[in-house]
PDB file of N, CA, C and O in Angstrom:
ATOM      1  N   MET A  19      38.257  28.932 -55.414  1.00 62.00           N
ATOM      2  CA  MET A  19      37.259  28.023 -55.904  1.00 62.00           C
ATOM      3  C   MET A  19      37.661  26.573 -55.665  1.00 62.00           C
ATOM      4  O   MET A  19      36.864  25.757 -55.236  1.00 62.00           O
ATOM      5  N   PHE A  20      38.915  26.245 -55.964  1.00 74.00           N
ATOM      6  CA  PHE A  20      39.354  24.874 -55.810  1.00 74.00           C
ATOM      7  C   PHE A  20      40.064  24.621 -54.480  1.00 74.00           C
ATOM      8  O   PHE A  20      40.614  23.551 -54.283  1.00 74.00           O
ATOM      9  N   ARG A  21      40.090  25.609 -53.616  1.00 77.00           N
ATOM     10  CA  ARG A  21      40.755  25.418 -52.323  1.00 77.00           C
ATOM     11  C   ARG A  21      39.785  24.774 -51.340  1.00 77.00           C
ATOM     12  O   ARG A  21      38.635  25.180 -51.231  1.00 77.00           O
ATOM     13  N   PRO A  22      40.249  23.759 -50.614  1.00 72.00           N
ATOM     14  CA  PRO A  22      39.357  23.128 -49.639  1.00 72.00           C
ATOM     15  C   PRO A  22      39.161  24.037 -48.430  1.00 72.00           C
ATOM     16  O   PRO A  22      40.055  24.794 -48.047  1.00 72.00           O
ATOM     17  N   LYS A  23      38.002  23.964 -47.842  1.00 77.00           N
ATOM     18  CA  LYS A  23      37.722  24.757 -46.647  1.00 77.00           C
ATOM     19  C   LYS A  23      38.094  23.914 -45.437  1.00 77.00           C
ATOM     20  O   LYS A  23      37.519  22.851 -45.211  1.00 77.00           O
ATOM     21  N   LEU A  24      39.070  24.371 -44.689  1.00 69.00           N
ATOM     22  CA  LEU A  24      39.532  23.648 -43.515  1.00 69.00           C
ATOM     23  C   LEU A  24      38.672  24.010 -42.318  1.00 69.00           C
ATOM     24  O   LEU A  24      38.266  25.169 -42.170  1.00 69.00           O
ATOM     25  N   PRO A  25      38.404  23.054 -41.456  1.00 71.00           N
ATOM     26  CA  PRO A  25      37.596  23.373 -40.273  1.00 71.00           C
ATOM     27  C   PRO A  25      38.392  24.252 -39.313  1.00 71.00           C
ATOM     28  O   PRO A  25      39.619  24.196 -39.235  1.00 71.00           O
ATOM     29  N   ASP A  26      37.666  25.089 -38.587  1.00 75.00           N
ATOM     30  CA  ASP A  26      38.299  25.952 -37.597  1.00 75.00           C
ATOM     31  C   ASP A  26      38.739  25.118 -36.405  1.00 75.00           C
ATOM     32  O   ASP A  26      38.017  24.232 -35.939  1.00 75.00           O
ATOM     33  N   THR A  27      39.947  25.390 -35.906  1.00 72.00           N
ATOM     34  CA  THR A  27      40.436  24.663 -34.739  1.00 72.00           C
ATOM     35  C   THR A  27      39.943  25.363 -33.480  1.00 72.00           C
ATOM     36  O   THR A  27      40.021  26.587 -33.372  1.00 72.00           O
ATOM     37  N   PRO A  28      39.431  24.598 -32.535  1.00 71.00           N
ATOM     38  CA  PRO A  28      38.946  25.237 -31.300  1.00 71.00           C
ATOM     39  C   PRO A  28      40.116  25.740 -30.462  1.00 71.00           C
ATOM     40  O   PRO A  28      41.219  25.186 -30.494  1.00 71.00           O
ATOM     41  N   HIS A  29      39.880  26.795 -29.721  1.00 68.00           N
ATOM     42  CA  HIS A  29      40.906  27.365 -28.854  1.00 68.00           C
ATOM     43  C   HIS A  29      41.024  26.511 -27.591  1.00 68.00           C
ATOM     44  O   HIS A  29      40.038  26.267 -26.910  1.00 68.00           O
ATOM     45  N   VAL A  30      42.235  26.046 -27.307  1.00 64.00           N
ATOM     46  CA  VAL A  30      42.474  25.229 -26.118  1.00 64.00           C
ATOM     47  C   VAL A  30      43.094  26.133 -25.047  1.00 64.00           C
ATOM     48  O   VAL A  30      44.151  26.728 -25.270  1.00 64.00           O
ATOM     49  N   PRO A  31      42.467  26.223 -23.897  1.00 65.00           N
ATOM     50  CA  PRO A  31      43.039  27.083 -22.849  1.00 65.00           C
ATOM     51  C   PRO A  31      44.309  26.467 -22.274  1.00 65.00           C
ATOM     52  O   PRO A  31      44.502  25.252 -22.282  1.00 65.00           O
ATOM     53  N   ASN A  32      45.201  27.318 -21.803  1.00 67.00           N
ATOM     54  CA  ASN A  32      46.439  26.850 -21.181  1.00 67.00           C
ATOM     55  C   ASN A  32      46.125  26.239 -19.818  1.00 67.00           C
ATOM     56  O   ASN A  32      45.441  26.844 -18.998  1.00 67.00           O
ATOM     57  N   ILE A  33      46.636  25.028 -19.613  1.00 69.00           N
ATOM     58  CA  ILE A  33      46.412  24.335 -18.343  1.00 69.00           C
ATOM     59  C   ILE A  33      47.779  24.056 -17.730  1.00 69.00           C
ATOM     60  O   ILE A  33      48.641  23.471 -18.364  1.00 69.00           O
ATOM     61  N   THR A  34      47.981  24.494 -16.521  1.00 67.00           N
ATOM     62  CA  THR A  34      49.241  24.223 -15.835  1.00 67.00           C
ATOM     63  C   THR A  34      49.011  23.092 -14.851  1.00 67.00           C
ATOM     64  O   THR A  34      48.064  23.115 -14.086  1.00 67.00           O
ATOM     65  N   THR A  35      49.899  22.129 -14.888  1.00 67.00           N
ATOM     66  CA  THR A  35      49.782  20.995 -13.967  1.00 67.00           C
ATOM     67  C   THR A  35      50.992  20.968 -13.062  1.00 67.00           C
ATOM     68  O   THR A  35      52.074  21.418 -13.425  1.00 67.00           O
ATOM     69  N   HIS A  36      50.812  20.411 -11.896  1.00 62.00           N
ATOM     70  CA  HIS A  36      51.904  20.283 -10.929  1.00 62.00           C
ATOM     71  C   HIS A  36      52.588  18.946 -11.160  1.00 62.00           C
ATOM     72  O   HIS A  36      51.952  17.902 -11.148  1.00 62.00           O
ATOM     73  N   ILE A  37      53.897  18.974 -11.354  1.00 64.00           N
ATOM     74  CA  ILE A  37      54.677  17.759 -11.549  1.00 64.00           C
ATOM     75  C   ILE A  37      55.405  17.475 -10.245  1.00 64.00           C
ATOM     76  O   ILE A  37      56.232  18.280  -9.802  1.00 64.00           O
ATOM     77  N   PRO A  38      55.108  16.334  -9.608  1.00 62.00           N
ATOM     78  CA  PRO A  38      55.788  16.035  -8.341  1.00 62.00           C
ATOM     79  C   PRO A  38      57.276  15.796  -8.569  1.00 62.00           C
ATOM     80  O   PRO A  38      57.697  15.248  -9.575  1.00 62.00           O
ATOM     81  N   THR A  39      58.089  16.217  -7.604  1.00 66.00           N
ATOM     82  CA  THR A  39      59.542  16.102  -7.744  1.00 66.00           C
ATOM     83  C   THR A  39      60.108  14.919  -6.983  1.00 66.00           C
ATOM     84  O   THR A  39      61.323  14.755  -6.937  1.00 66.00           O
ATOM     85  N   ASP A  40      59.265  14.074  -6.393  1.00 66.00           N
ATOM     86  CA  ASP A  40      59.793  12.957  -5.614  1.00 66.00           C
ATOM     87  C   ASP A  40      60.095  11.732  -6.478  1.00 66.00           C
ATOM     88  O   ASP A  40      60.592  10.734  -5.978  1.00 66.00           O
ATOM     89  N   HIS A  41      59.847  11.795  -7.765  1.00 58.00           N
ATOM     90  CA  HIS A  41      60.151  10.665  -8.655  1.00 58.00           C
ATOM     91  C   HIS A  41      61.638  10.659  -8.989  1.00 58.00           C
ATOM     92  O   HIS A  41      62.307  11.689  -8.989  1.00 58.00           O
ATOM     93  N   ALA A  42      62.160   9.473  -9.325  1.00 62.00           N
ATOM     94  CA  ALA A  42      63.563   9.353  -9.718  1.00 62.00           C
ATOM     95  C   ALA A  42      63.726   9.936 -11.119  1.00 62.00           C
ATOM     96  O   ALA A  42      62.836   9.808 -11.960  1.00 62.00           O
ATOM     97  N   PRO A  43      64.864  10.552 -11.408  1.00 61.00           N
ATOM     98  CA  PRO A  43      65.057  11.112 -12.750  1.00 61.00           C
ATOM     99  C   PRO A  43      65.188  10.001 -13.794  1.00 61.00           C
ATOM    100  O   PRO A  43      65.616   8.888 -13.490  1.00 61.00           O
ATOM    101  N   ALA A  44      64.819  10.325 -14.999  1.00 61.00           N
ATOM    102  CA  ALA A  44      64.903   9.351 -16.083  1.00 61.00           C
ATOM    103  C   ALA A  44      66.373   9.083 -16.404  1.00 61.00           C
ATOM    104  O   ALA A  44      67.214   9.974 -16.337  1.00 61.00           O
ATOM    105  N   PRO A  45      66.706   7.828 -16.740  1.00 59.00           N
ATOM    106  CA  PRO A  45      68.116   7.523 -17.057  1.00 59.00           C
ATOM    107  C   PRO A  45      68.532   8.212 -18.358  1.00 59.00           C
ATOM    108  O   PRO A  45      67.769   8.270 -19.318  1.00 59.00           O
ATOM    109  N   ALA A  46      69.736   8.718 -18.360  1.00 57.00           N
ATOM    110  CA  ALA A  46      70.250   9.414 -19.537  1.00 57.00           C
ATOM    111  C   ALA A  46      70.810   8.401 -20.517  1.00 57.00           C
ATOM    112  O   ALA A  46      71.330   7.357 -20.136  1.00 57.00           O
ATOM    113  N   THR A  47      70.720   8.727 -21.805  1.00 54.00           N
ATOM    114  CA  THR A  47      71.298   7.843 -22.814  1.00 54.00           C
ATOM    115  C   THR A  47      72.811   7.987 -22.795  1.00 54.00           C
ATOM    116  O   THR A  47      73.344   9.044 -22.461  1.00 54.00           O
ATOM    117  N   SER A  48      73.501   6.941 -23.192  1.00 57.00           N
ATOM    118  CA  SER A  48      74.959   6.947 -23.099  1.00 57.00           C
ATOM    119  C   SER A  48      75.588   7.925 -24.088  1.00 57.00           C
ATOM    120  O   SER A  48      76.508   8.645 -23.764  1.00 57.00           O
ATOM    121  N   ALA A  49      75.096   7.963 -25.328  1.00 56.00           N
ATOM    122  CA  ALA A  49      75.691   8.834 -26.323  1.00 56.00           C
ATOM    123  C   ALA A  49      74.922  10.138 -26.468  1.00 56.00           C
ATOM    124  O   ALA A  49      75.393  11.054 -27.115  1.00 56.00           O
ATOM    125  N   GLY A  50      73.742  10.211 -25.891  1.00 60.00           N
ATOM    126  CA  GLY A  50      72.947  11.404 -26.011  1.00 60.00           C
ATOM    127  C   GLY A  50      72.232  11.509 -27.347  1.00 60.00           C
ATOM    128  O   GLY A  50      71.699  12.543 -27.684  1.00 60.00           O
ATOM    129  N   ARG A  51      72.220  10.443 -28.123  1.00 60.00           N
ATOM    130  CA  ARG A  51      71.560  10.450 -29.429  1.00 60.00           C
ATOM    131  C   ARG A  51      70.485   9.362 -29.441  1.00 60.00           C
ATOM    132  O   ARG A  51      70.684   8.293 -28.892  1.00 60.00           O
ATOM    133  N   PRO A  52      69.379   9.612 -30.110  1.00 60.00           N
ATOM    134  CA  PRO A  52      68.357   8.565 -30.205  1.00 60.00           C
ATOM    135  C   PRO A  52      68.806   7.454 -31.149  1.00 60.00           C
ATOM    136  O   PRO A  52      69.548   7.689 -32.098  1.00 60.00           O
ATOM    137  N   ALA A  53      68.358   6.242 -30.870  1.00 56.00           N
ATOM    138  CA  ALA A  53      68.758   5.095 -31.684  1.00 56.00           C
ATOM    139  C   ALA A  53      67.834   4.876 -32.861  1.00 56.00           C
ATOM    140  O   ALA A  53      68.138   4.097 -33.747  1.00 56.00           O
ATOM    141  N   ALA A  54      66.686   5.551 -32.896  1.00 56.00           N
ATOM    142  CA  ALA A  54      65.700   5.310 -33.949  1.00 56.00           C
ATOM    143  C   ALA A  54      66.231   5.587 -35.358  1.00 56.00           C
ATOM    144  O   ALA A  54      65.969   4.800 -36.262  1.00 56.00           O
ATOM    145  N   PRO A  55      66.967   6.677 -35.619  1.00 57.00           N
ATOM    146  CA  PRO A  55      67.451   6.873 -36.992  1.00 57.00           C
ATOM    147  C   PRO A  55      68.410   5.781 -37.440  1.00 57.00           C
ATOM    148  O   PRO A  55      68.445   5.423 -38.601  1.00 57.00           O
ATOM    149  N   TYR A  56      69.189   5.243 -36.511  1.00 58.00           N
ATOM    150  CA  TYR A  56      70.147   4.209 -36.877  1.00 58.00           C
ATOM    151  C   TYR A  56      69.454   2.898 -37.201  1.00 58.00           C
ATOM    152  O   TYR A  56      69.946   2.105 -37.984  1.00 58.00           O
ATOM    153  N   VAL A  57      68.305   2.656 -36.598  1.00 57.00           N
ATOM    154  CA  VAL A  57      67.568   1.433 -36.911  1.00 57.00           C
ATOM    155  C   VAL A  57      67.089   1.494 -38.350  1.00 57.00           C
ATOM    156  O   VAL A  57      67.181   0.523 -39.091  1.00 57.00           O
ATOM    157  N   GLY A  58      66.593   2.643 -38.793  1.00 58.00           N
ATOM    158  CA  GLY A  58      66.155   2.793 -40.177  1.00 58.00           C
ATOM    159  C   GLY A  58      67.301   2.631 -41.147  1.00 58.00           C
ATOM    160  O   GLY A  58      67.159   2.024 -42.207  1.00 58.00           O
ATOM    161  N   VAL A  59      68.467   3.158 -40.810  1.00 65.00           N
ATOM    162  CA  VAL A  59      69.638   3.006 -41.669  1.00 65.00           C
ATOM    163  C   VAL A  59      70.053   1.550 -41.722  1.00 65.00           C
ATOM    164  O   VAL A  59      70.418   1.037 -42.775  1.00 65.00           O
ATOM    165  N   GLY A  60      69.962   0.844 -40.607  1.00 73.00           N
ATOM    166  CA  GLY A  60      70.336  -0.572 -40.576  1.00 73.00           C
ATOM    167  C   GLY A  60      69.436  -1.408 -41.452  1.00 73.00           C
ATOM    168  O   GLY A  60      69.895  -2.297 -42.169  1.00 73.00           O
ATOM    169  N   VAL A  61      68.145  -1.141 -41.420  1.00 75.00           N
ATOM    170  CA  VAL A  61      67.210  -1.900 -42.253  1.00 75.00           C
ATOM    171  C   VAL A  61      67.480  -1.632 -43.727  1.00 75.00           C
ATOM    172  O   VAL A  61      67.486  -2.553 -44.545  1.00 75.00           O
ATOM    173  N   GLY A  62      67.734  -0.385 -44.061  1.00 79.00           N
ATOM    174  CA  GLY A  62      68.050  -0.050 -45.444  1.00 79.00           C
ATOM    175  C   GLY A  62      69.351  -0.682 -45.904  1.00 79.00           C
ATOM    176  O   GLY A  62      69.460  -1.146 -47.037  1.00 79.00           O
ATOM    177  N   ALA A  63      70.338  -0.716 -45.013  1.00 82.00           N
ATOM    178  CA  ALA A  63      71.622  -1.317 -45.367  1.00 82.00           C
ATOM    179  C   ALA A  63      71.476  -2.819 -45.576  1.00 82.00           C
ATOM    180  O   ALA A  63      72.053  -3.384 -46.514  1.00 82.00           O
ATOM    181  N   VAL A  64      70.694  -3.462 -44.725  1.00 86.00           N
ATOM    182  CA  VAL A  64      70.481  -4.916 -44.875  1.00 86.00           C
ATOM    183  C   VAL A  64      69.758  -5.198 -46.180  1.00 86.00           C
ATOM    184  O   VAL A  64      70.122  -6.125 -46.914  1.00 86.00           O
ATOM    185  N   ALA A  65      68.760  -4.401 -46.508  1.00 87.00           N
ATOM    186  CA  ALA A  65      68.032  -4.594 -47.764  1.00 87.00           C
ATOM    187  C   ALA A  65      68.954  -4.384 -48.963  1.00 87.00           C
ATOM    188  O   ALA A  65      68.899  -5.147 -49.934  1.00 87.00           O
ATOM    189  N   ALA A  66      69.825  -3.385 -48.888  1.00 89.00           N
ATOM    190  CA  ALA A  66      70.759  -3.131 -49.983  1.00 89.00           C
ATOM    191  C   ALA A  66      71.742  -4.284 -50.149  1.00 89.00           C
ATOM    192  O   ALA A  66      72.037  -4.703 -51.275  1.00 89.00           O
ATOM    193  N   VAL A  67      72.223  -4.821 -49.033  1.00 91.00           N
ATOM    194  CA  VAL A  67      73.159  -5.953 -49.104  1.00 91.00           C
ATOM    195  C   VAL A  67      72.477  -7.170 -49.698  1.00 91.00           C
ATOM    196  O   VAL A  67      73.060  -7.894 -50.521  1.00 91.00           O
ATOM    197  N   VAL A  68      71.230  -7.412 -49.321  1.00 93.00           N
ATOM    198  CA  VAL A  68      70.500  -8.559 -49.864  1.00 93.00           C
ATOM    199  C   VAL A  68      70.280  -8.392 -51.364  1.00 93.00           C
ATOM    200  O   VAL A  68      70.486  -9.333 -52.141  1.00 93.00           O
ATOM    201  N   VAL A  69      69.906  -7.190 -51.792  1.00 94.00           N
ATOM    202  CA  VAL A  69      69.678  -6.953 -53.224  1.00 94.00           C
ATOM    203  C   VAL A  69      70.976  -7.111 -54.001  1.00 94.00           C
ATOM    204  O   VAL A  69      71.001  -7.758 -55.061  1.00 94.00           O
ATOM    205  N   VAL A  70      72.061  -6.564 -53.487  1.00 95.00           N
ATOM    206  CA  VAL A  70      73.352  -6.695 -54.171  1.00 95.00           C
ATOM    207  C   VAL A  70      73.776  -8.156 -54.221  1.00 95.00           C
ATOM    208  O   VAL A  70      74.291  -8.632 -55.238  1.00 95.00           O
ATOM    209  N   GLY A  71      73.548  -8.896 -53.147  1.00 95.00           N
ATOM    210  CA  GLY A  71      73.882 -10.321 -53.138  1.00 95.00           C
ATOM    211  C   GLY A  71      73.093 -11.099 -54.174  1.00 95.00           C
ATOM    212  O   GLY A  71      73.636 -11.968 -54.870  1.00 95.00           O
ATOM    213  N   VAL A  72      71.808 -10.805 -54.295  1.00 96.00           N
ATOM    214  CA  VAL A  72      70.981 -11.504 -55.288  1.00 96.00           C
ATOM    215  C   VAL A  72      71.445 -11.172 -56.702  1.00 96.00           C
ATOM    216  O   VAL A  72      71.553 -12.061 -57.561  1.00 96.00           O
ATOM    217  N   VAL A  73      71.760  -9.904 -56.954  1.00 96.00           N
ATOM    218  CA  VAL A  73      72.211  -9.509 -58.290  1.00 96.00           C
ATOM    219  C   VAL A  73      73.548 -10.163 -58.622  1.00 96.00           C
ATOM    220  O   VAL A  73      73.740 -10.684 -59.734  1.00 96.00           O
ATOM    221  N   LEU A  74      74.474 -10.175 -57.684  1.00 97.00           N
ATOM    222  CA  LEU A  74      75.778 -10.797 -57.950  1.00 97.00           C
ATOM    223  C   LEU A  74      75.655 -12.297 -58.159  1.00 97.00           C
ATOM    224  O   LEU A  74      76.338 -12.886 -58.996  1.00 97.00           O
ATOM    225  N   THR A  75      74.767 -12.941 -57.399  1.00 97.00           N
ATOM    226  CA  THR A  75      74.553 -14.376 -57.575  1.00 97.00           C
ATOM    227  C   THR A  75      73.964 -14.667 -58.952  1.00 97.00           C
ATOM    228  O   THR A  75      74.365 -15.626 -59.626  1.00 97.00           O
ATOM    229  N   ALA A  76      73.026 -13.840 -59.397  1.00 97.00           N
ATOM    230  CA  ALA A  76      72.436 -14.024 -60.724  1.00 97.00           C
ATOM    231  C   ALA A  76      73.489 -13.823 -61.821  1.00 97.00           C
ATOM    232  O   ALA A  76      73.527 -14.571 -62.804  1.00 97.00           O
ATOM    233  N   LEU A  77      74.341 -12.817 -61.638  1.00 97.00           N
ATOM    234  CA  LEU A  77      75.403 -12.594 -62.626  1.00 97.00           C
ATOM    235  C   LEU A  77      76.391 -13.761 -62.660  1.00 97.00           C
ATOM    236  O   LEU A  77      76.836 -14.181 -63.730  1.00 97.00           O
ATOM    237  N   LEU A  78      76.733 -14.281 -61.485  1.00 97.00           N
ATOM    238  CA  LEU A  78      77.644 -15.426 -61.435  1.00 97.00           C
ATOM    239  C   LEU A  78      77.021 -16.645 -62.108  1.00 97.00           C
ATOM    240  O   LEU A  78      77.707 -17.375 -62.847  1.00 97.00           O
ATOM    241  N   ALA A  79      75.739 -16.874 -61.893  1.00 97.00           N
ATOM    242  CA  ALA A  79      75.058 -17.995 -62.543  1.00 97.00           C
ATOM    243  C   ALA A  79      75.032 -17.799 -64.052  1.00 97.00           C
ATOM    244  O   ALA A  79      75.235 -18.756 -64.819  1.00 97.00           O
ATOM    245  N   ALA A  80      74.812 -16.570 -64.518  1.00 97.00           N
ATOM    246  CA  ALA A  80      74.802 -16.306 -65.956  1.00 97.00           C
ATOM    247  C   ALA A  80      76.173 -16.554 -66.570  1.00 97.00           C
ATOM    248  O   ALA A  80      76.279 -17.134 -67.661  1.00 97.00           O
ATOM    249  N   VAL A  81      77.224 -16.149 -65.881  1.00 97.00           N
ATOM    250  CA  VAL A  81      78.587 -16.386 -66.382  1.00 97.00           C
ATOM    251  C   VAL A  81      78.884 -17.880 -66.421  1.00 97.00           C
ATOM    252  O   VAL A  81      79.487 -18.384 -67.385  1.00 97.00           O
ATOM    253  N   ALA A  82      78.447 -18.606 -65.404  1.00 97.00           N
ATOM    254  CA  ALA A  82      78.697 -20.050 -65.377  1.00 97.00           C
ATOM    255  C   ALA A  82      77.960 -20.755 -66.515  1.00 97.00           C
ATOM    256  O   ALA A  82      78.525 -21.625 -67.191  1.00 97.00           O
ATOM    257  N   VAL A  83      76.711 -20.385 -66.750  1.00 97.00           N
ATOM    258  CA  VAL A  83      75.954 -21.006 -67.848  1.00 97.00           C
ATOM    259  C   VAL A  83      76.590 -20.669 -69.188  1.00 97.00           C
ATOM    260  O   VAL A  83      76.714 -21.531 -70.072  1.00 97.00           O
ATOM    261  N   SER A  84      77.044 -19.441 -69.351  1.00 97.00           N
ATOM    262  CA  SER A  84      77.706 -19.052 -70.602  1.00 97.00           C
ATOM    263  C   SER A  84      79.000 -19.818 -70.792  1.00 97.00           C
ATOM    264  O   SER A  84      79.317 -20.258 -71.916  1.00 97.00           O
ATOM    265  N   ALA A  85      79.762 -20.013 -69.740  1.00 97.00           N
ATOM    266  CA  ALA A  85      81.024 -20.750 -69.844  1.00 97.00           C
ATOM    267  C   ALA A  85      80.779 -22.201 -70.225  1.00 97.00           C
ATOM    268  O   ALA A  85      81.502 -22.771 -71.058  1.00 97.00           O
ATOM    269  N   VAL A  86      79.763 -22.817 -69.641  1.00 97.00           N
ATOM    270  CA  VAL A  86      79.434 -24.199 -69.988  1.00 97.00           C
ATOM    271  C   VAL A  86      78.993 -24.279 -71.443  1.00 97.00           C
ATOM    272  O   VAL A  86      79.387 -25.203 -72.180  1.00 97.00           O
ATOM    273  N   SER A  87      78.212 -23.319 -71.899  1.00 97.00           N
ATOM    274  CA  SER A  87      77.759 -23.312 -73.295  1.00 97.00           C
ATOM    275  C   SER A  87      78.938 -23.171 -74.257  1.00 97.00           C
ATOM    276  O   SER A  87      79.007 -23.868 -75.276  1.00 97.00           O
ATOM    277  N   VAL A  88      79.861 -22.280 -73.945  1.00 97.00           N
ATOM    278  CA  VAL A  88      81.033 -22.091 -74.803  1.00 97.00           C
ATOM    279  C   VAL A  88      81.893 -23.346 -74.800  1.00 97.00           C
ATOM    280  O   VAL A  88      82.419 -23.759 -75.850  1.00 97.00           O
ATOM    281  N   ALA A  89      82.028 -23.999 -73.647  1.00 97.00           N
ATOM    282  CA  ALA A  89      82.828 -25.230 -73.577  1.00 97.00           C
ATOM    283  C   ALA A  89      82.194 -26.338 -74.411  1.00 97.00           C
ATOM    284  O   ALA A  89      82.899 -27.065 -75.131  1.00 97.00           O
ATOM    285  N   ILE A  90      80.895 -26.475 -74.348  1.00 97.00           N
ATOM    286  CA  ILE A  90      80.225 -27.511 -75.144  1.00 97.00           C
ATOM    287  C   ILE A  90      80.363 -27.207 -76.632  1.00 97.00           C
ATOM    288  O   ILE A  90      80.640 -28.101 -77.448  1.00 97.00           O
ATOM    289  N   ALA A  91      80.203 -25.934 -76.998  1.00 96.00           N
ATOM    290  CA  ALA A  91      80.357 -25.563 -78.407  1.00 96.00           C
ATOM    291  C   ALA A  91      81.786 -25.831 -78.880  1.00 96.00           C
ATOM    292  O   ALA A  91      81.994 -26.295 -80.013  1.00 96.00           O
ATOM    293  N   ALA A  92      82.774 -25.578 -78.023  1.00 96.00           N
ATOM    294  CA  ALA A  92      84.170 -25.834 -78.405  1.00 96.00           C
ATOM    295  C   ALA A  92      84.408 -27.318 -78.612  1.00 96.00           C
ATOM    296  O   ALA A  92      85.095 -27.726 -79.564  1.00 96.00           O
ATOM    297  N   VAL A  93      83.850 -28.154 -77.755  1.00 95.00           N
ATOM    298  CA  VAL A  93      84.023 -29.608 -77.897  1.00 95.00           C
ATOM    299  C   VAL A  93      83.360 -30.098 -79.177  1.00 95.00           C
ATOM    300  O   VAL A  93      83.922 -30.921 -79.921  1.00 95.00           O
ATOM    301  N   VAL A  94      82.172 -29.599 -79.473  1.00 94.00           N
ATOM    302  CA  VAL A  94      81.469 -30.021 -80.689  1.00 94.00           C
ATOM    303  C   VAL A  94      82.238 -29.570 -81.924  1.00 94.00           C
ATOM    304  O   VAL A  94      82.436 -30.352 -82.877  1.00 94.00           O
ATOM    305  N   LEU A  95      82.702 -28.316 -81.950  1.00 94.00           N
ATOM    306  CA  LEU A  95      83.463 -27.830 -83.102  1.00 94.00           C
ATOM    307  C   LEU A  95      84.774 -28.596 -83.265  1.00 94.00           C
ATOM    308  O   LEU A  95      85.182 -28.926 -84.389  1.00 94.00           O
ATOM    309  N   ARG A  96      85.433 -28.904 -82.174  1.00 93.00           N
ATOM    310  CA  ARG A  96      86.689 -29.671 -82.237  1.00 93.00           C
ATOM    311  C   ARG A  96      86.427 -31.062 -82.807  1.00 93.00           C
ATOM    312  O   ARG A  96      87.207 -31.576 -83.621  1.00 93.00           O
ATOM    313  N   SER A  97      85.327 -31.670 -82.385  1.00 91.00           N
ATOM    314  CA  SER A  97      84.973 -32.991 -82.898  1.00 91.00           C
ATOM    315  C   SER A  97      84.675 -32.919 -84.392  1.00 91.00           C
ATOM    316  O   SER A  97      85.097 -33.787 -85.157  1.00 91.00           O
ATOM    317  N   LEU A  98      83.956 -31.892 -84.821  1.00 91.00           N
ATOM    318  CA  LEU A  98      83.651 -31.766 -86.239  1.00 91.00           C
ATOM    319  C   LEU A  98      84.897 -31.531 -87.079  1.00 91.00           C
ATOM    320  O   LEU A  98      85.058 -32.084 -88.178  1.00 91.00           O
ATOM    321  N   VAL A  99      85.812 -30.692 -86.571  1.00 90.00           N
ATOM    322  CA  VAL A  99      87.041 -30.412 -87.304  1.00 90.00           C
ATOM    323  C   VAL A  99      87.927 -31.639 -87.378  1.00 90.00           C
ATOM    324  O   VAL A  99      88.515 -31.935 -88.410  1.00 90.00           O
ATOM    325  N   SER A 100      88.031 -32.385 -86.262  1.00 88.00           N
ATOM    326  CA  SER A 100      88.895 -33.579 -86.288  1.00 88.00           C
ATOM    327  C   SER A 100      88.307 -34.666 -87.177  1.00 88.00           C
ATOM    328  O   SER A 100      89.052 -35.389 -87.852  1.00 88.00           O
ATOM    329  N   ASN A 101      86.976 -34.808 -87.231  1.00 80.00           N
ATOM    330  CA  ASN A 101      86.358 -35.789 -88.115  1.00 80.00           C
ATOM    331  C   ASN A 101      86.518 -35.358 -89.583  1.00 80.00           C
ATOM    332  O   ASN A 101      86.669 -36.223 -90.471  1.00 80.00           O
ATOM    333  N   ALA A 102      86.497 -34.081 -89.871  1.00 74.00           N
ATOM    334  CA  ALA A 102      86.663 -33.610 -91.234  1.00 74.00           C
ATOM    335  C   ALA A 102      88.087 -33.856 -91.731  1.00 74.00           C
ATOM    336  O   ALA A 102      88.299 -34.144 -92.899  1.00 74.00           O
ATOM    337  N   ASN A 103      89.078 -33.775 -90.846  1.00 70.00           N
ATOM    338  CA  ASN A 103      90.472 -34.014 -91.246  1.00 70.00           C
ATOM    339  C   ASN A 103      90.737 -35.486 -91.480  1.00 70.00           C
ATOM    340  O   ASN A 103      91.594 -35.848 -92.289  1.00 70.00           O
ATOM    341  N   LYS A 104      90.011 -36.389 -90.820  1.00 70.00           N
ATOM    342  CA  LYS A 104      90.229 -37.828 -90.993  1.00 70.00           C
ATOM    343  C   LYS A 104      89.636 -38.324 -92.302  1.00 70.00           C
ATOM    344  O   LYS A 104      90.123 -39.312 -92.861  1.00 70.00           O
ATOM    345  N   HIS A 105      88.618 -37.694 -92.812  1.00 61.00           N
ATOM    346  CA  HIS A 105      87.988 -38.173 -94.040  1.00 61.00           C
ATOM    347  C   HIS A 105      88.683 -37.694 -95.242  1.00 61.00           C
ATOM    348  O   HIS A 105      89.153 -36.898 -95.726  1.00 61.00           O
TER     349      HIS A 105
END
């Protein structure tokens, strides 16, 4: 009931063609492997490196802002403590 009705595929007769042999053979690849899978891996690796770089840069900026905040708080507390001892 819920299955779609697929159209019937027409029967294609077998056709034999003559391939001339006077053409030069195709050049063979050096490693015998296609380069297409490696291109996909390269794009993924570049994207991963960029994402990791952005995350590390954000973490470094957060640590720097926190360090500056702690330093300012330390200076303010030191000033308050030293003024309290003088009075």
